[in-house]
PDB file of C-alpha atoms in Angstrom:
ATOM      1  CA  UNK A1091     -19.026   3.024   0.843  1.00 78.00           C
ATOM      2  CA  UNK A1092     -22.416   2.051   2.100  1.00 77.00           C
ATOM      3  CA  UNK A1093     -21.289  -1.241   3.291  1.00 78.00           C
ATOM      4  CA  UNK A1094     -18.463   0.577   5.426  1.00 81.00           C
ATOM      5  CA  UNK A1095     -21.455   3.561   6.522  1.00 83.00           C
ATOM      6  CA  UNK A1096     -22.869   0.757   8.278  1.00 80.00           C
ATOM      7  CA  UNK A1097     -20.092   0.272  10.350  1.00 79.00           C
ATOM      8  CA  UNK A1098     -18.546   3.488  10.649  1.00 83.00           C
ATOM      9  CA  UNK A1099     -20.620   6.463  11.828  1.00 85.00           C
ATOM     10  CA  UNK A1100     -17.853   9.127  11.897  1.00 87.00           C
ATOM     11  CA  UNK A1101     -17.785  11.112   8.298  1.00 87.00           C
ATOM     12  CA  UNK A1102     -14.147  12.265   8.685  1.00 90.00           C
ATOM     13  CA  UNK A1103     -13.183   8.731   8.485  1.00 87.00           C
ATOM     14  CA  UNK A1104     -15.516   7.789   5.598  1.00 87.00           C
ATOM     15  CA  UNK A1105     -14.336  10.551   3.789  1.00 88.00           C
ATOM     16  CA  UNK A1106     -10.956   9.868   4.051  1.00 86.00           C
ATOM     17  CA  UNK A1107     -11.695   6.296   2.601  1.00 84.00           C
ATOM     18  CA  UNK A1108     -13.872   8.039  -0.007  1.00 84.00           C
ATOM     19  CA  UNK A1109     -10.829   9.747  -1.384  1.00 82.00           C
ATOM     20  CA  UNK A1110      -8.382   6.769  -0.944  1.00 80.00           C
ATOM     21  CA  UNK A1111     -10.891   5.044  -3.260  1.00 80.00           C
ATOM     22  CA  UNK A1112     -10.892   7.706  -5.705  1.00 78.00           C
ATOM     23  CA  UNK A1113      -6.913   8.469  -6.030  1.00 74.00           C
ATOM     24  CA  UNK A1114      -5.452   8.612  -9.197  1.00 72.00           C
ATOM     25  CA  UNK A1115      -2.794   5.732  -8.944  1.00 71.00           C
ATOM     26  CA  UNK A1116       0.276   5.095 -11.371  1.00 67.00           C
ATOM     27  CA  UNK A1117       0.352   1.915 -13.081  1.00 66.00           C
ATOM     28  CA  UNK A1118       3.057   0.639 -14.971  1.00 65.00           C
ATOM     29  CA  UNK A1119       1.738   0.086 -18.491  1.00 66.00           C
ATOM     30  CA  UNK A1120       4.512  -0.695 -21.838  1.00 68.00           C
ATOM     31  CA  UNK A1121       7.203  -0.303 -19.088  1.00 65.00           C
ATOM     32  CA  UNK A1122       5.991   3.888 -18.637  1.00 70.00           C
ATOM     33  CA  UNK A1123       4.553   4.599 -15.523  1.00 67.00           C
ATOM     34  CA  UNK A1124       1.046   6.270 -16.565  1.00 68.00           C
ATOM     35  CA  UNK A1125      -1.460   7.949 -13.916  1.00 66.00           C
ATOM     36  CA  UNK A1126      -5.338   6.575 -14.129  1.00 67.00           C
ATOM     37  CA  UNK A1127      -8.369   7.685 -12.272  1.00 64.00           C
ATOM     38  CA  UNK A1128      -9.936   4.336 -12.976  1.00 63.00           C
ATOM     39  CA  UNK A1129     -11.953   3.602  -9.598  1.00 59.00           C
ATOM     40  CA  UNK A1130     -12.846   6.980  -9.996  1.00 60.00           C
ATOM     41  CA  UNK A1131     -14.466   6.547 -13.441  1.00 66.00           C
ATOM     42  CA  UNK A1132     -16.725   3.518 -12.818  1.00 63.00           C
ATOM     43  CA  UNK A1133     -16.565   3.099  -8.763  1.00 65.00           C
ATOM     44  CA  UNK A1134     -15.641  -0.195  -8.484  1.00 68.00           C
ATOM     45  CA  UNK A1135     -12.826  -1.786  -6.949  1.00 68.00           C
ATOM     46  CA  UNK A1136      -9.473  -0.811  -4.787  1.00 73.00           C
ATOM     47  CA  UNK A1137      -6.179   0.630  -5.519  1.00 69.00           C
ATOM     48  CA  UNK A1138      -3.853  -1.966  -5.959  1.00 69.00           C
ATOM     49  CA  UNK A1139      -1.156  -2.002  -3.201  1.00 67.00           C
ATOM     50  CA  UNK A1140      -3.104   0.300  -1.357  1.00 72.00           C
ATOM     51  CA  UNK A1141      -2.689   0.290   2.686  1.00 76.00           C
ATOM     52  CA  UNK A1142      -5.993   0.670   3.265  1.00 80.00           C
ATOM     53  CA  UNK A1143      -7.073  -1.946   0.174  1.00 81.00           C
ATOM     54  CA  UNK A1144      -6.871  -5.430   1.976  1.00 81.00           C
ATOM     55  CA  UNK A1145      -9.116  -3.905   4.806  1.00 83.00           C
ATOM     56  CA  UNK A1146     -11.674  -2.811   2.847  1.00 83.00           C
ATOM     57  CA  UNK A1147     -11.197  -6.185   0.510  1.00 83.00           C
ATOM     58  CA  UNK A1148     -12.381  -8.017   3.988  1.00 84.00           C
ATOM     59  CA  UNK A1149     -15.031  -5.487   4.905  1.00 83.00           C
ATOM     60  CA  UNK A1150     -16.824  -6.108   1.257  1.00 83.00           C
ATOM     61  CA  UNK A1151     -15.710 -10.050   0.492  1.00 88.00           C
ATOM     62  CA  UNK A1152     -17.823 -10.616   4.320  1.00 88.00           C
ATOM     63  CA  UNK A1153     -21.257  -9.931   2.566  1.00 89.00           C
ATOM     64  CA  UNK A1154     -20.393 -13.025   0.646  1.00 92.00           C
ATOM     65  CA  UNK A1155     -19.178 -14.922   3.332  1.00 93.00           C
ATOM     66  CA  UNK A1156     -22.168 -14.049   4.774  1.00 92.00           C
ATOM     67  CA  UNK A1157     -24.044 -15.183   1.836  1.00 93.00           C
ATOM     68  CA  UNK A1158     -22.483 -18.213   1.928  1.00 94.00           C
ATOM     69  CA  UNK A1159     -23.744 -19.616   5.081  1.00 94.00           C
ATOM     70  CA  UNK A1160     -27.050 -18.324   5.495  1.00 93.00           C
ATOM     71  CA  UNK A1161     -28.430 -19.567   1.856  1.00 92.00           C
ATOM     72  CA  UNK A1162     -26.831 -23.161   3.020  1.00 93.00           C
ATOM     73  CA  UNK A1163     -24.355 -23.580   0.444  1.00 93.00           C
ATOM     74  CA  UNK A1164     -21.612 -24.537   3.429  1.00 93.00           C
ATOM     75  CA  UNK A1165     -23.872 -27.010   4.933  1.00 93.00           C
ATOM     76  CA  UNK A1166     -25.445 -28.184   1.360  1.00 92.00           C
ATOM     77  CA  UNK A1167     -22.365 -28.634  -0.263  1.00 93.00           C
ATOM     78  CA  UNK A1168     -19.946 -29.241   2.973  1.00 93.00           C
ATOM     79  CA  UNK A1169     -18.040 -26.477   1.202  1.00 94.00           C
ATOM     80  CA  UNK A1170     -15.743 -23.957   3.841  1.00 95.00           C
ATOM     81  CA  UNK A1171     -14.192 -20.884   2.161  1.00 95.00           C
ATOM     82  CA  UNK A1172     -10.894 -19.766   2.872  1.00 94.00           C
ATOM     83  CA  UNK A1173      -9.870 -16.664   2.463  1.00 91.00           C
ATOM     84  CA  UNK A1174      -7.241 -13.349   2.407  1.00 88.00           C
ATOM     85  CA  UNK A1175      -8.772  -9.954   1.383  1.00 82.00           C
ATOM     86  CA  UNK A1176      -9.628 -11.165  -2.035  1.00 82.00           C
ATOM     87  CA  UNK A1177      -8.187 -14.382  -2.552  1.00 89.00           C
ATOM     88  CA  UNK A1178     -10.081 -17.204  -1.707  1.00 93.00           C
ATOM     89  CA  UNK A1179     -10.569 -20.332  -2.027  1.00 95.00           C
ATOM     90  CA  UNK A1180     -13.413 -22.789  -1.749  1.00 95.00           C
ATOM     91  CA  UNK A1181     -12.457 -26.251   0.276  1.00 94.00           C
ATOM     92  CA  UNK A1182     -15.363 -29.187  -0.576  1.00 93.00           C
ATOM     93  CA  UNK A1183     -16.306 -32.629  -1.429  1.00 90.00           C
ATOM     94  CA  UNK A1184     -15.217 -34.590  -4.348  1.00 88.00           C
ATOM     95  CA  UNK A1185     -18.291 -33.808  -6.821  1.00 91.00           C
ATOM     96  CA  UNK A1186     -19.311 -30.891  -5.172  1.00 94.00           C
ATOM     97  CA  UNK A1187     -16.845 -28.239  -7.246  1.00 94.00           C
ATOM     98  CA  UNK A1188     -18.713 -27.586 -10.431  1.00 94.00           C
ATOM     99  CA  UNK A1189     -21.789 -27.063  -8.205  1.00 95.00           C
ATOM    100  CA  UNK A1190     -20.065 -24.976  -5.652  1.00 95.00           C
ATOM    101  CA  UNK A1191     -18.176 -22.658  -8.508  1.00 94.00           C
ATOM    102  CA  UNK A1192     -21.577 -22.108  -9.986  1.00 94.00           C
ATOM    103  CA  UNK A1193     -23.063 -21.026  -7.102  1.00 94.00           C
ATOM    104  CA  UNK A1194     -20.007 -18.939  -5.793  1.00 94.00           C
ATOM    105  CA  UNK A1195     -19.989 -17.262  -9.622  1.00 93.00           C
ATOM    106  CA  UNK A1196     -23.784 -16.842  -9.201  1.00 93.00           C
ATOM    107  CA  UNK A1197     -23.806 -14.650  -5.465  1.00 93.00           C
ATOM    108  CA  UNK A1198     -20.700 -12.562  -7.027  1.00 91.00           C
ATOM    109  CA  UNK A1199     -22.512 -11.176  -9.789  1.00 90.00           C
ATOM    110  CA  UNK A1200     -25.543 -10.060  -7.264  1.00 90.00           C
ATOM    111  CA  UNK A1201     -23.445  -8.495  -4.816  1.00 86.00           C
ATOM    112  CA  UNK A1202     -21.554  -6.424  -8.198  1.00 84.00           C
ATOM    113  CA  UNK A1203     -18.138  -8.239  -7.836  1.00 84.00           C
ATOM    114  CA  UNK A1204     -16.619 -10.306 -10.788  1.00 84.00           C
ATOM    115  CA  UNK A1205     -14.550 -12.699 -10.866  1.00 87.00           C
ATOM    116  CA  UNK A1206     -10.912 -13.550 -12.868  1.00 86.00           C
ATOM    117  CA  UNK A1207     -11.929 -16.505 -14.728  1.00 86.00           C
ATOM    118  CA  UNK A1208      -8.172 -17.157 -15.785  1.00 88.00           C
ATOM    119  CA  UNK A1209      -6.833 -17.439 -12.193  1.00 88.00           C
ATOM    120  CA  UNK A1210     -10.189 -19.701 -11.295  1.00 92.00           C
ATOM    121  CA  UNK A1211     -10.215 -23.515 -11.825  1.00 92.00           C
ATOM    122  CA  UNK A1212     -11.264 -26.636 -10.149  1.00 94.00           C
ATOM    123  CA  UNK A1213      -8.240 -28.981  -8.544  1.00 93.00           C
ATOM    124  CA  UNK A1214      -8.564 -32.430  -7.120  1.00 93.00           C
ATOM    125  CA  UNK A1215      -6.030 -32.698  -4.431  1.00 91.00           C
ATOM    126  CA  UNK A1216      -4.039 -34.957  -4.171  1.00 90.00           C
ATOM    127  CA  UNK A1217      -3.901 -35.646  -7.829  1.00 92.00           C
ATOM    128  CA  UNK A1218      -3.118 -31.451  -8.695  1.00 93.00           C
ATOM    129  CA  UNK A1219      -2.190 -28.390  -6.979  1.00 95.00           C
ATOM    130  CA  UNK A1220      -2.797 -24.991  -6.370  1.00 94.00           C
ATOM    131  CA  UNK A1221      -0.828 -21.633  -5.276  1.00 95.00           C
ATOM    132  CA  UNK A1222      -2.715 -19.813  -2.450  1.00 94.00           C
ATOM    133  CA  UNK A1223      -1.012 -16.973  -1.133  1.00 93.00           C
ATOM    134  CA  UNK A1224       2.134 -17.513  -2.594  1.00 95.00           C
ATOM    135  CA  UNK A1225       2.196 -20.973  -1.404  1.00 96.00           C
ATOM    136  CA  UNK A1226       1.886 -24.262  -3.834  1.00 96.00           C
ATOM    137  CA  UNK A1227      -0.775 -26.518  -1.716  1.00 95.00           C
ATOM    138  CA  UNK A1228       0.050 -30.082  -2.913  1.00 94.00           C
ATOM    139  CA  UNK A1229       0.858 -33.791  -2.262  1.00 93.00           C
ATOM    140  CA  UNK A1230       4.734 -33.769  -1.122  1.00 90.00           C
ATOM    141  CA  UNK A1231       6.801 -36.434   0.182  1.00 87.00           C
ATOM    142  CA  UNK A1232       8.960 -36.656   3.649  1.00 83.00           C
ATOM    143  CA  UNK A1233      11.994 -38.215   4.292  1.00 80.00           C
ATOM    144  CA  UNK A1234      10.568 -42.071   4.128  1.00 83.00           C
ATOM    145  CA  UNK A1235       8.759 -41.313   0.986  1.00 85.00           C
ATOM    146  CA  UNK A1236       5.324 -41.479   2.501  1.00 89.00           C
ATOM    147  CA  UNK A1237       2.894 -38.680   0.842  1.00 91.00           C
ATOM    148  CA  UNK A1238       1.009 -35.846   2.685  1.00 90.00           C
ATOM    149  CA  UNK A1239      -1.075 -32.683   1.706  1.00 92.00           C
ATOM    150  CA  UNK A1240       1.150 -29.900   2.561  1.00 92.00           C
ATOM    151  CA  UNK A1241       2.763 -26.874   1.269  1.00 94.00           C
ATOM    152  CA  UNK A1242       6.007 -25.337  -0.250  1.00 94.00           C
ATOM    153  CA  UNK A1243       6.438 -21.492  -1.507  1.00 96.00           C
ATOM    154  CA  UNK A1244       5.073 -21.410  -5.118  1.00 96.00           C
ATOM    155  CA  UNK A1245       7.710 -21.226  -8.003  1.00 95.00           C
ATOM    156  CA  UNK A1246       6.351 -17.899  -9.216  1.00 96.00           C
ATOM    157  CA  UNK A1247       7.214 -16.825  -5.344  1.00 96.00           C
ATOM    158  CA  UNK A1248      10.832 -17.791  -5.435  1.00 97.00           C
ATOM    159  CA  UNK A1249      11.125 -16.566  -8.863  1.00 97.00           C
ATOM    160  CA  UNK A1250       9.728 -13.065  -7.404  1.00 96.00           C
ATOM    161  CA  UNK A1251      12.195 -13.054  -5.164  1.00 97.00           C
ATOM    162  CA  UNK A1252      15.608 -13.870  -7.239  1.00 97.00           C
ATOM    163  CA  UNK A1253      14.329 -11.289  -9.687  1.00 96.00           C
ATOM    164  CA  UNK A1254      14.170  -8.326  -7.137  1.00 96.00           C
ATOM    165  CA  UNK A1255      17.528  -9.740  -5.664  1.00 97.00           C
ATOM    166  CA  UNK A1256      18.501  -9.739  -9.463  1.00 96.00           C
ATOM    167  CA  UNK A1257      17.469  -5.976 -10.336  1.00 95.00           C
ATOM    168  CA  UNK A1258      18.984  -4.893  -6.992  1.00 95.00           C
ATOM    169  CA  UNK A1259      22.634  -6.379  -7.881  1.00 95.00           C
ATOM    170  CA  UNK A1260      22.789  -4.428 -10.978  1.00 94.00           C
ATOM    171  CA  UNK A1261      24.800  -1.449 -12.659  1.00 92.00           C
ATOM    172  CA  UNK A1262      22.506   0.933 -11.739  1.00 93.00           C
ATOM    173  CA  UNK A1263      23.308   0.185  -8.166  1.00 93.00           C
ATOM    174  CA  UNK A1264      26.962   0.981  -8.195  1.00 93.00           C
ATOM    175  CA  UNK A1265      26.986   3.735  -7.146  1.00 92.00           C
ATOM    176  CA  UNK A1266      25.401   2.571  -4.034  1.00 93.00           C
ATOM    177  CA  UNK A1267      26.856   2.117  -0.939  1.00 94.00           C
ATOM    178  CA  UNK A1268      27.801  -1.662  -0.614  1.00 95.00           C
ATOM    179  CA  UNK A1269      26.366  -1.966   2.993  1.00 95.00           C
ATOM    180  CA  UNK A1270      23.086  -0.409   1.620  1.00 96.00           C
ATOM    181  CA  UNK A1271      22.692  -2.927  -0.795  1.00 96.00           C
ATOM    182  CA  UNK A1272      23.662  -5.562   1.679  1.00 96.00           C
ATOM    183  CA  UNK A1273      20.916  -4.053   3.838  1.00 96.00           C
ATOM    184  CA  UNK A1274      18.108  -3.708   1.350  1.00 97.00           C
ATOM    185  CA  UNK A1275      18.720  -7.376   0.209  1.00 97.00           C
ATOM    186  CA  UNK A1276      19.036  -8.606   3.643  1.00 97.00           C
ATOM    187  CA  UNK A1277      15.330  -6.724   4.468  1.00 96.00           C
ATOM    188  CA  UNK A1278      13.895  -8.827   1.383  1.00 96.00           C
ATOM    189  CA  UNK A1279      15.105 -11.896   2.650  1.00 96.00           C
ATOM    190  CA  UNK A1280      14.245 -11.319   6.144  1.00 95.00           C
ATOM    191  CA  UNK A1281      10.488 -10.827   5.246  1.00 95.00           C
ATOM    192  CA  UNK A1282      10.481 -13.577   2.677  1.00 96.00           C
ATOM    193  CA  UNK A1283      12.135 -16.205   4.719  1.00 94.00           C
ATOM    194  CA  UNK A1284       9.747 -15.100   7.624  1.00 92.00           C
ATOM    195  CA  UNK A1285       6.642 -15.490   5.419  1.00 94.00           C
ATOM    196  CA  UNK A1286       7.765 -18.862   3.620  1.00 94.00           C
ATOM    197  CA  UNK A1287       8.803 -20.725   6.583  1.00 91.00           C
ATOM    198  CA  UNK A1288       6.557 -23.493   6.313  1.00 89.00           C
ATOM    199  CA  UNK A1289       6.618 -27.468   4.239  1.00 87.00           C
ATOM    200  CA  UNK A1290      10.025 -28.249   2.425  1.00 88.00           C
ATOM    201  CA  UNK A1291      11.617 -24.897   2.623  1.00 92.00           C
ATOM    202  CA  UNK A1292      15.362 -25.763   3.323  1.00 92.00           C
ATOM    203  CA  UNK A1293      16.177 -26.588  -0.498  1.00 93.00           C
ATOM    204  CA  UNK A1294      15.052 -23.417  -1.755  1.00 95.00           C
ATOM    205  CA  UNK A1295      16.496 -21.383   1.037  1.00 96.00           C
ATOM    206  CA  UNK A1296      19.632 -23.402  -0.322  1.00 95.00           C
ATOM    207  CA  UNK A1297      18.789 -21.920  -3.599  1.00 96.00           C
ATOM    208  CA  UNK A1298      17.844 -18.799  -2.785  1.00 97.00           C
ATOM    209  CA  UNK A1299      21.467 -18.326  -0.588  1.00 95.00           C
ATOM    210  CA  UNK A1300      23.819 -19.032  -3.207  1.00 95.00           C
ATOM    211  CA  UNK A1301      21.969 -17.200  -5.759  1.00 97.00           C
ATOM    212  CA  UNK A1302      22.334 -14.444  -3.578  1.00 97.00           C
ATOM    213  CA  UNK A1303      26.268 -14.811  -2.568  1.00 96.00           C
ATOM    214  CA  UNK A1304      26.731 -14.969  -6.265  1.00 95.00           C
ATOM    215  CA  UNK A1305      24.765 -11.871  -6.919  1.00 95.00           C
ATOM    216  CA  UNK A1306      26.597  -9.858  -4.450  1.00 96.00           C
ATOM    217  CA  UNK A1307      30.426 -10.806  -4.938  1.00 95.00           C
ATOM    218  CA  UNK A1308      29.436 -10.405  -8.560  1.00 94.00           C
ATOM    219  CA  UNK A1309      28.138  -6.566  -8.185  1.00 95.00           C
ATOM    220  CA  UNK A1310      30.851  -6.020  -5.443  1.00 94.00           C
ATOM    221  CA  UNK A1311      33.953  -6.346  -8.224  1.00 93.00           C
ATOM    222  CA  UNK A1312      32.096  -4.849 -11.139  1.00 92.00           C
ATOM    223  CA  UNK A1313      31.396  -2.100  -9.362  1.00 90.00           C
ATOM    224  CA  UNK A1314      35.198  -1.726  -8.413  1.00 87.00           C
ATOM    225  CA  UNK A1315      36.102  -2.591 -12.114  1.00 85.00           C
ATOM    226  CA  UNK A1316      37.009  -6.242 -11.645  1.00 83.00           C
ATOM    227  CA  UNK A1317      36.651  -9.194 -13.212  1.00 80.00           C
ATOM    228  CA  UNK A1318      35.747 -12.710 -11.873  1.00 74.00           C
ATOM    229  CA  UNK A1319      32.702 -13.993  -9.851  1.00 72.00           C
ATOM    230  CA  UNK A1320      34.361 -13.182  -6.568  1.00 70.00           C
ATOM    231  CA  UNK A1321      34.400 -16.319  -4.653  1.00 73.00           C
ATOM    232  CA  UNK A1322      38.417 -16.004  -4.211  1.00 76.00           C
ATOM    233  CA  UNK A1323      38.272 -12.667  -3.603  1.00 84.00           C
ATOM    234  CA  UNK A1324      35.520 -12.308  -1.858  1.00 89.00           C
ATOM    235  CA  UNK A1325      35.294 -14.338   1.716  1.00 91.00           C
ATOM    236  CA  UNK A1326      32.200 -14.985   3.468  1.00 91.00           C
ATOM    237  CA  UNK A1327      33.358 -12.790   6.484  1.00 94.00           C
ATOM    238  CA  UNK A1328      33.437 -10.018   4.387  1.00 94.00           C
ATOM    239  CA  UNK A1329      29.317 -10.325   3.178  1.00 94.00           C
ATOM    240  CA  UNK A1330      28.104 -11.197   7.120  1.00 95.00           C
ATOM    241  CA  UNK A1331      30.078  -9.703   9.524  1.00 94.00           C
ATOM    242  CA  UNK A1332      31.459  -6.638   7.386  1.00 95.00           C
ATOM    243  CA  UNK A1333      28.277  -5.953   5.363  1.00 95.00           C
ATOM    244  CA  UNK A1334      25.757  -7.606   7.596  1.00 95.00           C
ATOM    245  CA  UNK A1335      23.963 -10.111   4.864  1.00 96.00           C
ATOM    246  CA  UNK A1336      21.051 -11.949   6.809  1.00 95.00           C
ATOM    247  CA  UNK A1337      21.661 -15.232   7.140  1.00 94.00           C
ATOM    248  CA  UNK A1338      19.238 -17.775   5.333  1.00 94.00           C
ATOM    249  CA  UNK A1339      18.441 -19.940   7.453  1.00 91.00           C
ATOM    250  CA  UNK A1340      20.371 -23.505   6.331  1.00 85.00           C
ATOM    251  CA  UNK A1341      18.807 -26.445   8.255  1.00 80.00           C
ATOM    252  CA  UNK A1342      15.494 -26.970   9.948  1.00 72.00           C
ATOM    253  CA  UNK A1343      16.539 -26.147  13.421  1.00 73.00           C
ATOM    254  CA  UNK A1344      17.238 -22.894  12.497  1.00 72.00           C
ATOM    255  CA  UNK A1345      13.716 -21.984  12.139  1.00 71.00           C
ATOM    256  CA  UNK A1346      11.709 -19.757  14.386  1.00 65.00           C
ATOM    257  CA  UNK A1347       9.708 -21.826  16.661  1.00 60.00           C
ATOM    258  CA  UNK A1348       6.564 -20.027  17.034  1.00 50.00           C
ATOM    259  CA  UNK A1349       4.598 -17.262  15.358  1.00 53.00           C
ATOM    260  CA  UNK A1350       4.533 -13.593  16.778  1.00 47.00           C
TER     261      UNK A1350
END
């Protein structure tokens, strides 16, 4: 709150933030949904998921940015950060990593921010990889075999995705309307085709298209009291034009073209 007092000079605003900062919020915990007041208790952190959470992330994560240039470390250790809210991740020199982690671990703990040693780790690109933002940043191949640094959605992304399309094809659904369905799933793809549009998508948008055909002509006759996984019964003119599935995109073409 003082960092953001700084900035902001109207108290209706700060005390809004105040008391999005100290909401209880329900966590999932043992599969129950239980209620906490933990920011409250020790005034630290964001809610999770919170609208207001990646802005204030950026406000806060800037004093280290900040940090970061003006004690030299970028210069010193030709090290750039990169960051979103309160991922990040620190781009250098071979030989410079142990030095830079030490140093980024080091200006956390003075400005009261720690950080998650399990999802923290040195990789030597091109030799490893990383996920970033739901992306795997890697050495990948093109179509004459010659190797590049580039990126492809992350297998714990995709997996994300099949298991929401999953729970959303299930009995507890059947007595939803099939063009709701249709719709929700079609809104999940939408955004996560529009997000992961960039490296060697078309194989996984392969994947992710019959998985989901399969889903919905499964849940479609169950729901009716049928057997059979639908693909007789079931045309494709039936799940797009009748029920309006979005259409994964299939080839490269078939991309958008520019960002908005």
């Amino acid at each position: 709150m003082r960092s953001l007092s700084r900035r902001i000079a109207d108290g209706r605003i700060l005390h809004v933030i105040k008391r999005w900062l100290t909401a209880p919020v329900v966590e999932v915990i043992d599969g129950r949904s239980v209620q906490t007041a933990e920011a409250r208790r020790t005034k630290r952190g964001t809610p999770q998921g919170g609208v207001i959470s990646p802005l204030l992330a950026n406000c806060y994560f800037r004093r280290f940015l900040l940090a970061w240039h003006d004690h030299g470390h970028r210069d010193r250790l030709d090290a750039h950060v990169v960051n979103y809210a309160d991922d990040f991740v620190i781009c250098c020199r071979p030989g410079n990593a142990p030095a830079a982690m030490a140093r980024m671990a080091t200006l956390m703990t003075r400005l009261g921010l720690e950080v998650n040693a399990k999802k923290t780790r040195i990789a030597r690109l091109p030799e490893e990889s990383f996920d970033f933002l739901g992306y795997t940043v890697g050495r990948f191949h093109g179509k004459n075999g010659r190797p590049y640094i580039g990126t492809r959605p992350s297998r714990k992304s995709v997996k994300s995705l099949l298991g929401r399309i999953h729970q959303r094809t299930t009995r507890q659904w059947y007595a939803d309307d099939p063009k709701s369905t249709v719709a929700r799933i079609s809104s999940m793809l939408r955004g996560w085709c529009g997000y992961f549009d960039q490296g060697p998508v078309i194989t996984i948008y392969d994947l992710i298209h019959r998985y989901t055909e399969r889903r919905i002509r499964r849940w479609l006759l169950r729901r009716s009291g049928r057997k059979g996984t639908g693909f007789g019964q079931i045309p494709d003119e039936y799940l797009y034009e009748t029920l309006g599935l979005y259409t994964v995109p299939r080839k490269r073409s078939d991309l958008p073209r520019a960002k908005i």
